[in-house]
Coordinates of C-alpha atoms in Angstrom, one line a residue:
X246 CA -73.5 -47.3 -86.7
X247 CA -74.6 -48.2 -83.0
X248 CA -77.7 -46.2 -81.6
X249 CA -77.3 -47.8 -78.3
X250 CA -73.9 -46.1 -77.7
X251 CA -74.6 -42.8 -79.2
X252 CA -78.1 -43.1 -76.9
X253 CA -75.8 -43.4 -74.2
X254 CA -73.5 -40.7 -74.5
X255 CA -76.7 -38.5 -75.3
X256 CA -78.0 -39.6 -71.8
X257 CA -75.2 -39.1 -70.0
X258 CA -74.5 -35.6 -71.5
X259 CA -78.2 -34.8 -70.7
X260 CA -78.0 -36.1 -66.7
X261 CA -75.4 -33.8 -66.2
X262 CA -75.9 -30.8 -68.1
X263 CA -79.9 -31.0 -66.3
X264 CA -77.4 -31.5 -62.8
X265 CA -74.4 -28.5 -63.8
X266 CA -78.4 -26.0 -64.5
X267 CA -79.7 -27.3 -61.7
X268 CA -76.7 -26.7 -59.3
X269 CA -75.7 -23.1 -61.0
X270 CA -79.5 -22.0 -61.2
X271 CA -79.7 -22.4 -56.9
X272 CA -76.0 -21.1 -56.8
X273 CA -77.5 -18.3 -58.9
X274 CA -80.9 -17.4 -56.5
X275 CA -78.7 -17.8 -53.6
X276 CA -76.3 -15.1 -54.5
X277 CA -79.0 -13.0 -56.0
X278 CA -81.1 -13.3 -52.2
X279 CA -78.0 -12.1 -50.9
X280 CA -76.3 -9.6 -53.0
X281 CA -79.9 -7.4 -53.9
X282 CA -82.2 -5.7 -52.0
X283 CA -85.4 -7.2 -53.9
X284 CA -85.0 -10.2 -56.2
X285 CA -88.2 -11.7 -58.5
X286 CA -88.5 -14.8 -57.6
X287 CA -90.8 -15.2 -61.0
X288 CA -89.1 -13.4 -63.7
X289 CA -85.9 -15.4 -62.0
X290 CA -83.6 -11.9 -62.1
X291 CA -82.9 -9.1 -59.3
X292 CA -85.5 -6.0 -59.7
X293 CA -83.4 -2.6 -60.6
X294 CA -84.1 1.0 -60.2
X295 CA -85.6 3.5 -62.5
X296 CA -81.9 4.0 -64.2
X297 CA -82.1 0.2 -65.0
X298 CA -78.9 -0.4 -63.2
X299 CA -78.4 -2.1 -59.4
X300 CA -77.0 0.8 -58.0
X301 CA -78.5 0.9 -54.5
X302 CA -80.1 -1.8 -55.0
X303 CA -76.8 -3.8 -54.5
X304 CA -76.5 -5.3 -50.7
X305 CA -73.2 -7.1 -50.9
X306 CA -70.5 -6.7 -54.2
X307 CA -69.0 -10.3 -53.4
X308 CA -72.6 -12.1 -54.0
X309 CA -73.1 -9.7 -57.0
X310 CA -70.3 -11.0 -58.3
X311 CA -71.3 -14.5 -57.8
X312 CA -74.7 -13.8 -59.1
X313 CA -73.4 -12.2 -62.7
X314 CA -70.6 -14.9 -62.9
X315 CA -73.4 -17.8 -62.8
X316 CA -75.7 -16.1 -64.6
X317 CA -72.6 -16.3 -67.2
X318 CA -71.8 -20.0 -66.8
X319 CA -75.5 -20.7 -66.8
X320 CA -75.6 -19.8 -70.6
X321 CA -73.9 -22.7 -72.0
X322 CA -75.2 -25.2 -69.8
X323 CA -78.3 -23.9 -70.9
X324 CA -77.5 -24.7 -74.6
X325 CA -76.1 -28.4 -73.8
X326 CA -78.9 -29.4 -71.9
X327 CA -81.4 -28.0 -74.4
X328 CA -79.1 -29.8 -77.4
X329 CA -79.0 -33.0 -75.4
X330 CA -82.7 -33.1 -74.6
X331 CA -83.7 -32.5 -78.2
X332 CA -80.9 -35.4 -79.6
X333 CA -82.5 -37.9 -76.5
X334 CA -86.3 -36.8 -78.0
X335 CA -85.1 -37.5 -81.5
X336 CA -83.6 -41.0 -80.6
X337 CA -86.9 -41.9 -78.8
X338 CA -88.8 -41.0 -81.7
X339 CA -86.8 -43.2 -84.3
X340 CA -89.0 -46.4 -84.1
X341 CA -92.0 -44.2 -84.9
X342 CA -90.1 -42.3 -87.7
X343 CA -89.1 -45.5 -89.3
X344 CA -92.8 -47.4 -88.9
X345 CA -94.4 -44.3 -90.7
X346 CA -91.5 -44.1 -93.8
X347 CA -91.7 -47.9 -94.1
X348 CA -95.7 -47.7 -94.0
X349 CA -97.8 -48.3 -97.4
X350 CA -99.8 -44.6 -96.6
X351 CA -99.9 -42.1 -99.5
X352 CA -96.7 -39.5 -99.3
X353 CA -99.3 -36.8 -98.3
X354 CA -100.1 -39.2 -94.7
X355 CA -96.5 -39.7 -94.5
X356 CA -95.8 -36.1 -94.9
X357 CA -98.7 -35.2 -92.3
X358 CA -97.3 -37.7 -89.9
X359 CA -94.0 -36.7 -90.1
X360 CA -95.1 -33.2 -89.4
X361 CA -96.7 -34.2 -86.1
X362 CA -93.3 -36.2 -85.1
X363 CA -91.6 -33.1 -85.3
X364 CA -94.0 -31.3 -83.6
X365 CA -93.8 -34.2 -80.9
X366 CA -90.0 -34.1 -80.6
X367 CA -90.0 -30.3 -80.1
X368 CA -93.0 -30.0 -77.7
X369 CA -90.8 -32.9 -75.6
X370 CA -88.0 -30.8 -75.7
X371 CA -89.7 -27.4 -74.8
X372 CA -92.2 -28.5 -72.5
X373 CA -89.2 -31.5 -70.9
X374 CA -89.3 -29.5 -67.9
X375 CA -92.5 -30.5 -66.6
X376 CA -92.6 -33.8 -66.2
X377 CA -89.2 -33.5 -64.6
X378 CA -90.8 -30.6 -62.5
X379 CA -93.7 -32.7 -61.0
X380 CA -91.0 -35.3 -60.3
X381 CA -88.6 -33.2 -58.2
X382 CA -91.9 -31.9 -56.4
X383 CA -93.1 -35.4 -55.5
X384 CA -89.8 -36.3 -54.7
X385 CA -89.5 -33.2 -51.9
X386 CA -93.0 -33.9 -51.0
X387 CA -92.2 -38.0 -50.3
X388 CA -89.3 -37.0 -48.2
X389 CA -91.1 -34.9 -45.8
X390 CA -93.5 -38.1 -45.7
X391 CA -90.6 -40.3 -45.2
X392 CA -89.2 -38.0 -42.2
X393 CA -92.8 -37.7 -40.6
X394 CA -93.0 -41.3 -40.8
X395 CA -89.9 -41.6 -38.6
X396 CA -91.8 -39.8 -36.2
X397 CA -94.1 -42.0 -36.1
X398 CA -97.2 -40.3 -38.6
X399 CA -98.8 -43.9 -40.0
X400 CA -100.4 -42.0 -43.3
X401 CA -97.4 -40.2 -44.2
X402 CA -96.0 -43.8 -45.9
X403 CA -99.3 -44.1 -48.1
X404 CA -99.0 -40.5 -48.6
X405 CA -95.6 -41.0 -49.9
X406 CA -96.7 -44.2 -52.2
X407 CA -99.3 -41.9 -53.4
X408 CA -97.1 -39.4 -54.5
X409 CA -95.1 -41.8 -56.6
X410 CA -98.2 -43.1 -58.4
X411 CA -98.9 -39.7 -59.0
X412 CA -95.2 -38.9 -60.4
X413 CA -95.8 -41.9 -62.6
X414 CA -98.9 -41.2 -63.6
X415 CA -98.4 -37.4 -64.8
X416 CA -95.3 -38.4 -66.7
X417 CA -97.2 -40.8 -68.4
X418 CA -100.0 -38.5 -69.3
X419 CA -97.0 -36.0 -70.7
X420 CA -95.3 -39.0 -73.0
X421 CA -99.3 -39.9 -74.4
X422 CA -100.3 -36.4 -75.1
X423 CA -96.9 -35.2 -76.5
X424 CA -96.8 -38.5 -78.9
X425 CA -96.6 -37.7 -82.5
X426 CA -99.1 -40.1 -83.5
X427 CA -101.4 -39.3 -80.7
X428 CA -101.2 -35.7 -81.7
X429 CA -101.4 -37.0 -85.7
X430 CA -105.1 -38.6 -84.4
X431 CA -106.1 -35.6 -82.3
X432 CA -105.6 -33.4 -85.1
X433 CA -107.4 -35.7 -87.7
X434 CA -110.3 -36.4 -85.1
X435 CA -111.4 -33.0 -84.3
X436 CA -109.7 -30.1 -86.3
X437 CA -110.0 -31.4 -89.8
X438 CA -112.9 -30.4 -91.7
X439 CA -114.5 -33.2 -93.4

């Protein structure tokens, strides 16, 4: 069996299933700005009356409609992105997998560091978000940098190159404290009672 071309398919299912939410979820707040009166921004939904419904609430019936259908479409993206990220986690965490079932440890290590793969691959799943959060945000941030330094602001460039190290640097931190082994040692360092 190839890894490398199932890793592939993975990654390209996961680019644009993260693209599809992405595109849907602004779709989604754009439509819900315009078709309600009062939208959370936070809890990501439109606020509705005391009868739980939108009557009155409901500003224009065409970006309603919009609103419910992507909330509709969003639901499967949802689930192909989340499937994708967790298939592209478990890949990742192979090599690791195979070092501790090949090791000469006692099955109870084995089983304890197996445990704290899982843990590793689901916490990279769940929390996959962030990382790709800080990203986007350094990524807005650099281009407001770039277009000031057009203008002619000297420090926006090294403010821009800063914000890249700091991209870097925070995904980094995310992939060393969400590795299984890392989280193996933590656990074994300070929570176990000797």
């Amino acid at each position: 069996m190839n890894h490398k071309h199932i890793h592939a398919a993975v990654e390209i299912a996961d680019r644009y299933a993260e693209k599809g939410e992405g595109s849907l979820k602004t779709v989604r707040a754009i439509a819900a700005s315009e078709a309600f009166r009062r939208y959370d921004w936070i809890a990501d939904a439109p606020v509705r009356n005391l009868s739980g419904n939108f009557r009155g609430i409901v500003i224009s019936k065409r970006w309603a409609t919009v609103f419910h259908f992507t909330e509709n479409a969003l639901k499967p993206v949802e689930r192909i992105a989340l499937v994708a990220a967790l298939a592209d986690n478990l890949f990742k965490a192979r090599q690791q997998t195979a070092a501790i079932l090949g090791s000469a440890d006692s099955w109870d290590t084995k089983a304890a560091r197996l445990s704290t793969q899982v843990s590793s691959v689901m916490l990279r799943t769940a929390g996959g978000v962030i990382p790709a959060s800080a990203d986007l945000l350094a990524m807005i941030l650099g281009g407001y940098c770039q277009i000031a330094g057009l203008v002619g602001v000297q420090r926006a460039v090294d403010l821009d190159q800063k914000l890249k190290t700091m991209a870097v640097s925070f995904t980094s931190k995310f992939e060393k404290i969400t590795d299984g082994d890392n989280i193996y040692l933590f656990i074994n360092k300070y929570l176990v009672i000797n």
